PDB file of C-alpha atoms in Angstrom:
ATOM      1  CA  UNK Y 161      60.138 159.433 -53.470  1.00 93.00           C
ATOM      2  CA  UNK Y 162      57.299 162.038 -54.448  1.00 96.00           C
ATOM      3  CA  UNK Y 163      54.263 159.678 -53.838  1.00 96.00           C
ATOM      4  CA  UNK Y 164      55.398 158.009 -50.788  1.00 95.00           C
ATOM      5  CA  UNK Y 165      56.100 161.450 -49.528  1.00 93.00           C
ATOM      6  CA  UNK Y 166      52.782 162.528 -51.203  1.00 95.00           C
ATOM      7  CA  UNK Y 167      50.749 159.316 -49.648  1.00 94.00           C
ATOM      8  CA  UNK Y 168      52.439 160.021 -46.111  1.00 91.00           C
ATOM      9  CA  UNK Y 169      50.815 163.579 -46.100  1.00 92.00           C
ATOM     10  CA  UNK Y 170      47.637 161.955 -47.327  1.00 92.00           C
ATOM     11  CA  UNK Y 171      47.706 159.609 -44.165  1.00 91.00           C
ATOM     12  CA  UNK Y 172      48.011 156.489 -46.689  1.00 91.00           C
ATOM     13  CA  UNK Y 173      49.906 153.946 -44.731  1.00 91.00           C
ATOM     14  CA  UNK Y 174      53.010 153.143 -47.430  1.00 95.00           C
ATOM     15  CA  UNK Y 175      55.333 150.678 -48.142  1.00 97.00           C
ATOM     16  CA  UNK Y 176      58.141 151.074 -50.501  1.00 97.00           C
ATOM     17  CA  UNK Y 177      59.519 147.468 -51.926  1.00 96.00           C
ATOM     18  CA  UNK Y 178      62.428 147.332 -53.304  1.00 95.00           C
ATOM     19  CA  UNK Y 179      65.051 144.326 -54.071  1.00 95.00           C
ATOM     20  CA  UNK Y 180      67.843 147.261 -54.501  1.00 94.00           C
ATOM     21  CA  UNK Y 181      69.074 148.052 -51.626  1.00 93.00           C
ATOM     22  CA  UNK Y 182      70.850 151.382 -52.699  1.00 94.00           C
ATOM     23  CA  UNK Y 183      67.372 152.723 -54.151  1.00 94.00           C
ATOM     24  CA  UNK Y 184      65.838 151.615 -50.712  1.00 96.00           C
ATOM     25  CA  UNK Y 185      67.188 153.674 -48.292  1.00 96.00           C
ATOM     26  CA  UNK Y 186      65.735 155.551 -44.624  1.00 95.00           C
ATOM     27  CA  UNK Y 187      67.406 159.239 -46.500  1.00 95.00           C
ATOM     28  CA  UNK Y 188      65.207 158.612 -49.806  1.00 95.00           C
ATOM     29  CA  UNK Y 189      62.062 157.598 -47.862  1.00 95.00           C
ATOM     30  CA  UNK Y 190      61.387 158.807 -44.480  1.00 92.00           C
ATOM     31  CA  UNK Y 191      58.949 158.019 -41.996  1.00 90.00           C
ATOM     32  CA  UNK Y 192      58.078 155.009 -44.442  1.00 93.00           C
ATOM     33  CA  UNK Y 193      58.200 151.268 -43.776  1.00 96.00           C
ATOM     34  CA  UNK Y 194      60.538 149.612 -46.183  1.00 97.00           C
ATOM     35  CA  UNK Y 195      60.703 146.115 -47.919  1.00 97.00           C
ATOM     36  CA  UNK Y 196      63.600 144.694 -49.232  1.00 97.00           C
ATOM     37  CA  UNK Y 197      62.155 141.548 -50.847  1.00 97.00           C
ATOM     38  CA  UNK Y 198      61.504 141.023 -54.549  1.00 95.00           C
ATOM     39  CA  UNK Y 199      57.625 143.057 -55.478  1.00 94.00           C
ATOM     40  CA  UNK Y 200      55.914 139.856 -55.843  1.00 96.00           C
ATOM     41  CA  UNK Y 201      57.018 138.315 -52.820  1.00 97.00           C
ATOM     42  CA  UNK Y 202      56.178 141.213 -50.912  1.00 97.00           C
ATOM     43  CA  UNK Y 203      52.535 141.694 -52.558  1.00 97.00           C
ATOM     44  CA  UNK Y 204      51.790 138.439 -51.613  1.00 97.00           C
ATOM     45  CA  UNK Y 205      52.893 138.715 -47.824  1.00 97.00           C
ATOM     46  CA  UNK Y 206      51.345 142.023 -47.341  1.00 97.00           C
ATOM     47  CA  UNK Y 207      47.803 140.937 -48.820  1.00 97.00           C
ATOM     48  CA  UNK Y 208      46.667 143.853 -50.312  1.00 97.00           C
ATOM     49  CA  UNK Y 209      42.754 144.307 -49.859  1.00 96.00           C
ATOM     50  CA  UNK Y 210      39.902 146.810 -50.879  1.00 94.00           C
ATOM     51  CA  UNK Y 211      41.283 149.201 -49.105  1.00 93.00           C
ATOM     52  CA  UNK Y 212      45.281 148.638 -50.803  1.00 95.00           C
ATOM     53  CA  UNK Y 213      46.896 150.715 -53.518  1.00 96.00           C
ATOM     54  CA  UNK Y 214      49.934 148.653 -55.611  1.00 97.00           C
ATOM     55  CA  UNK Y 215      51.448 150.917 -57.698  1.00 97.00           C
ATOM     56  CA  UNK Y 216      54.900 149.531 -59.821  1.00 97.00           C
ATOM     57  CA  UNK Y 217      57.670 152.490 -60.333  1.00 94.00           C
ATOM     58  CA  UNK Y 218      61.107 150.992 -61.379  1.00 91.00           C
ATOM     59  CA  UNK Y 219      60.836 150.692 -64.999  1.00 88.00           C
ATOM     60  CA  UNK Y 220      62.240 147.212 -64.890  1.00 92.00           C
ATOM     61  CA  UNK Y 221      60.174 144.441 -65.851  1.00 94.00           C
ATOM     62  CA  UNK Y 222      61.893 141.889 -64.176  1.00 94.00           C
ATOM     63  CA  UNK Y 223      60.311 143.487 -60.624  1.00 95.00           C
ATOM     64  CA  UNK Y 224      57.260 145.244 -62.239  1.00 96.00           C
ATOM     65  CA  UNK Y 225      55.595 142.697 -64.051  1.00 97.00           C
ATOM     66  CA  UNK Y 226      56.247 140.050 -61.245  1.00 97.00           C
ATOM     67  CA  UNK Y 227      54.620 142.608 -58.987  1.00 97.00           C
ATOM     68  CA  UNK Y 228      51.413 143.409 -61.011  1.00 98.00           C
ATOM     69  CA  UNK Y 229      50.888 139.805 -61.383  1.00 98.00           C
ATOM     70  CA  UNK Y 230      50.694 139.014 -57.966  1.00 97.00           C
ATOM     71  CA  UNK Y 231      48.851 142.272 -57.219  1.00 98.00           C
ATOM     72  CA  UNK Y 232      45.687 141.447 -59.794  1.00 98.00           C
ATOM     73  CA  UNK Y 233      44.879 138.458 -57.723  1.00 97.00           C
ATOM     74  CA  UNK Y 234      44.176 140.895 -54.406  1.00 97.00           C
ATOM     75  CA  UNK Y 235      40.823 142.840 -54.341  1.00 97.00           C
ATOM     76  CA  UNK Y 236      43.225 146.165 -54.405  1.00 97.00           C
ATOM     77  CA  UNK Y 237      41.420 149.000 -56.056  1.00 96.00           C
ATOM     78  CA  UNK Y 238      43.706 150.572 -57.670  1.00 97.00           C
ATOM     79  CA  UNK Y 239      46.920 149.054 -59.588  1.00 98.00           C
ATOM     80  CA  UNK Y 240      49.099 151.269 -61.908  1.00 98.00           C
ATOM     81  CA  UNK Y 241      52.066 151.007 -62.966  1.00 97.00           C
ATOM     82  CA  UNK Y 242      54.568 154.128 -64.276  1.00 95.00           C
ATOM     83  CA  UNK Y 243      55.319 153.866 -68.027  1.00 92.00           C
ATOM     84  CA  UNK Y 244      54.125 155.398 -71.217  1.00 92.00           C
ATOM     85  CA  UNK Y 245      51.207 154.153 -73.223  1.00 93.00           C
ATOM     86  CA  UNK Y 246      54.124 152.202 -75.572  1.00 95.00           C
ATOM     87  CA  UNK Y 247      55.504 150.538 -72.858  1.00 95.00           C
ATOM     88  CA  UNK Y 248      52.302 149.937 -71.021  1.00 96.00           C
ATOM     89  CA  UNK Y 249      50.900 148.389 -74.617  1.00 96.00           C
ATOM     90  CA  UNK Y 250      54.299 146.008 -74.561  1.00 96.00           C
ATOM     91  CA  UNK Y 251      53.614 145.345 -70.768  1.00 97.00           C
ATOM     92  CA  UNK Y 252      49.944 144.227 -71.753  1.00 97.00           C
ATOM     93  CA  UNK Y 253      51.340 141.871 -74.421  1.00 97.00           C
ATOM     94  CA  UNK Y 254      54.074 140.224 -71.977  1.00 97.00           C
ATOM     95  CA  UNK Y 255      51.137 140.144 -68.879  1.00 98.00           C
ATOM     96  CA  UNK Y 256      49.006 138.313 -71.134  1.00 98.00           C
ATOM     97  CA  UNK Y 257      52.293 135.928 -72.567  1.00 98.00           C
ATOM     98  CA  UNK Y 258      52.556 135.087 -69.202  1.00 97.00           C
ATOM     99  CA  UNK Y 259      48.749 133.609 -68.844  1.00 97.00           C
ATOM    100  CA  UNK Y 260      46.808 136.965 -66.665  1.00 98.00           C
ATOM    101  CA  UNK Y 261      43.519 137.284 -67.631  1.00 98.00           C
ATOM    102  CA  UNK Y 262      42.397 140.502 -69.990  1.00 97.00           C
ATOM    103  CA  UNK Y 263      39.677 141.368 -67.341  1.00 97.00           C
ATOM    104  CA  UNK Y 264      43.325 141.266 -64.709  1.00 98.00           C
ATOM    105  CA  UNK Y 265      45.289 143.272 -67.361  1.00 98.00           C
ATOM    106  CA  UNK Y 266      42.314 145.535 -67.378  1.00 97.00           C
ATOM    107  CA  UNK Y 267      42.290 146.149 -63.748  1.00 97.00           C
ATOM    108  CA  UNK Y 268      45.916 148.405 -64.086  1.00 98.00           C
ATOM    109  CA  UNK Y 269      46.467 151.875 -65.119  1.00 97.00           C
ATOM    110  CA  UNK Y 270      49.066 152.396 -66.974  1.00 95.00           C
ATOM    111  CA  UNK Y 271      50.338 154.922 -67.753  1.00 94.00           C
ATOM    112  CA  UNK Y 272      49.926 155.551 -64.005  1.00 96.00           C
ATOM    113  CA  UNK Y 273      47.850 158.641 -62.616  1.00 96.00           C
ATOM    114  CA  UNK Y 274      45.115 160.949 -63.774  1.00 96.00           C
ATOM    115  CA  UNK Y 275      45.286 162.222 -66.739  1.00 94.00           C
ATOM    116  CA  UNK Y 276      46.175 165.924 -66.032  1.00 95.00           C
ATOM    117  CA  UNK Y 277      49.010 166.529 -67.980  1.00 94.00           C
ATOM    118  CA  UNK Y 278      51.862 166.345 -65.635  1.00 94.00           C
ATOM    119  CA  UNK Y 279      55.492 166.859 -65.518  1.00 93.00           C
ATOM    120  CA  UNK Y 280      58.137 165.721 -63.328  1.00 94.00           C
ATOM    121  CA  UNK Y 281      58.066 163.429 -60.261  1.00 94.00           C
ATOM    122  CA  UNK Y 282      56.210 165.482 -57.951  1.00 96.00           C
ATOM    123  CA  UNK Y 283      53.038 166.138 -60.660  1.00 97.00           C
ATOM    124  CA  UNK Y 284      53.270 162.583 -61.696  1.00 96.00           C
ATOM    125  CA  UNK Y 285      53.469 161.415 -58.016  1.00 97.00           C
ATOM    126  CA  UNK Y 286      50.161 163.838 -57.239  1.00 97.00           C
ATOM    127  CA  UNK Y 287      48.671 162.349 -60.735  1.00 97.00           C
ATOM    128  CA  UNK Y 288      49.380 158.755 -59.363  1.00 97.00           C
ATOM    129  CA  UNK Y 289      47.763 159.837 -55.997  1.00 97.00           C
ATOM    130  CA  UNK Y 290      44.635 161.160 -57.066  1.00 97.00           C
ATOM    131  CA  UNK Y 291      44.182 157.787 -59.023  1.00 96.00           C
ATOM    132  CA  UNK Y 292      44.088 156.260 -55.760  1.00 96.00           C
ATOM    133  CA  UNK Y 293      41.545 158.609 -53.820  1.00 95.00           C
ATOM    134  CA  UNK Y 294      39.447 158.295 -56.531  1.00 96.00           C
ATOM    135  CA  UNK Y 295      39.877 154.678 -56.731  1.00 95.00           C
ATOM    136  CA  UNK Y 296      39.513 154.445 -52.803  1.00 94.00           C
ATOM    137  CA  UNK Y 297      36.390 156.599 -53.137  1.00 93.00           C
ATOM    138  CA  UNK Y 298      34.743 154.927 -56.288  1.00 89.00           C
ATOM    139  CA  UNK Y 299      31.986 153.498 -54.063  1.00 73.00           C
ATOM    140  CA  UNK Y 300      31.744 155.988 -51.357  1.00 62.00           C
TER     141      UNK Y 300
END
């Protein structure tokens, strides 16, 4: 809720996907578009390009990893996904189980955000959105 809030003020056009419809809701996320497909359907139907930011935030593998797999075939600058290092390292392991590419595995963050010692949602959400200004501005 923090970074599509955050990316809204930014003037970051967002979309929240989510398969669960009582996570997805108009209250949690307003003045957002919303998805209700699976992550990896929805990454491949929106076509993220250079100017795209995927970022994975449920904790649950079985709609994260689905997600960043589609995602590392788009040009999208920046891909992150929330997590600690431990469960980022086990994420690597299962990404590359399931045949993506080191350089691919590579290409996310994770643990998502700048490194600037944040707590809570709204510091990690403005950790996770300075990843993707800088990202969006790496070749400016």
């Amino acid at each position: 809720q923090a970074l599509a809030g955050l990316a809204r003020e930014l003037g970051i056009a967002t979309v929240v996907v989510d398969p669960r419809a009582r996570f997805l809701t108009a209250e949690r996320f307003p003045g957002v578009a919303l998805d209700d497909r699976w992550p990896d359907e929805a990454v491949a139907a929106l076509k993220p390009d250079a100017s795209s930011a995927v970022v994975t935030l449920s904790h649950d593998i079985k709609i994260d990893d689905p997600a960043l797999i589609e995602a590392v075939k788009s040009p999208a600058p920046y891909i992150a996904a929330l997590g600690s290092r431990r469960s980022h390292a086990a994420r690597r392991e299962r990404l590359a189980a399931a045949g993506v590419s080191d350089a691919d595995i590579d290409r996310i963050e994770g643990p998502a955000g700048l490194s600037i010692g944040a707590i809570g949602p709204a510091e990690i959400a403005l950790s996770i959105a300075a990843g993707m200004v800088q990202a969006f501005h790496a070749d400016a």
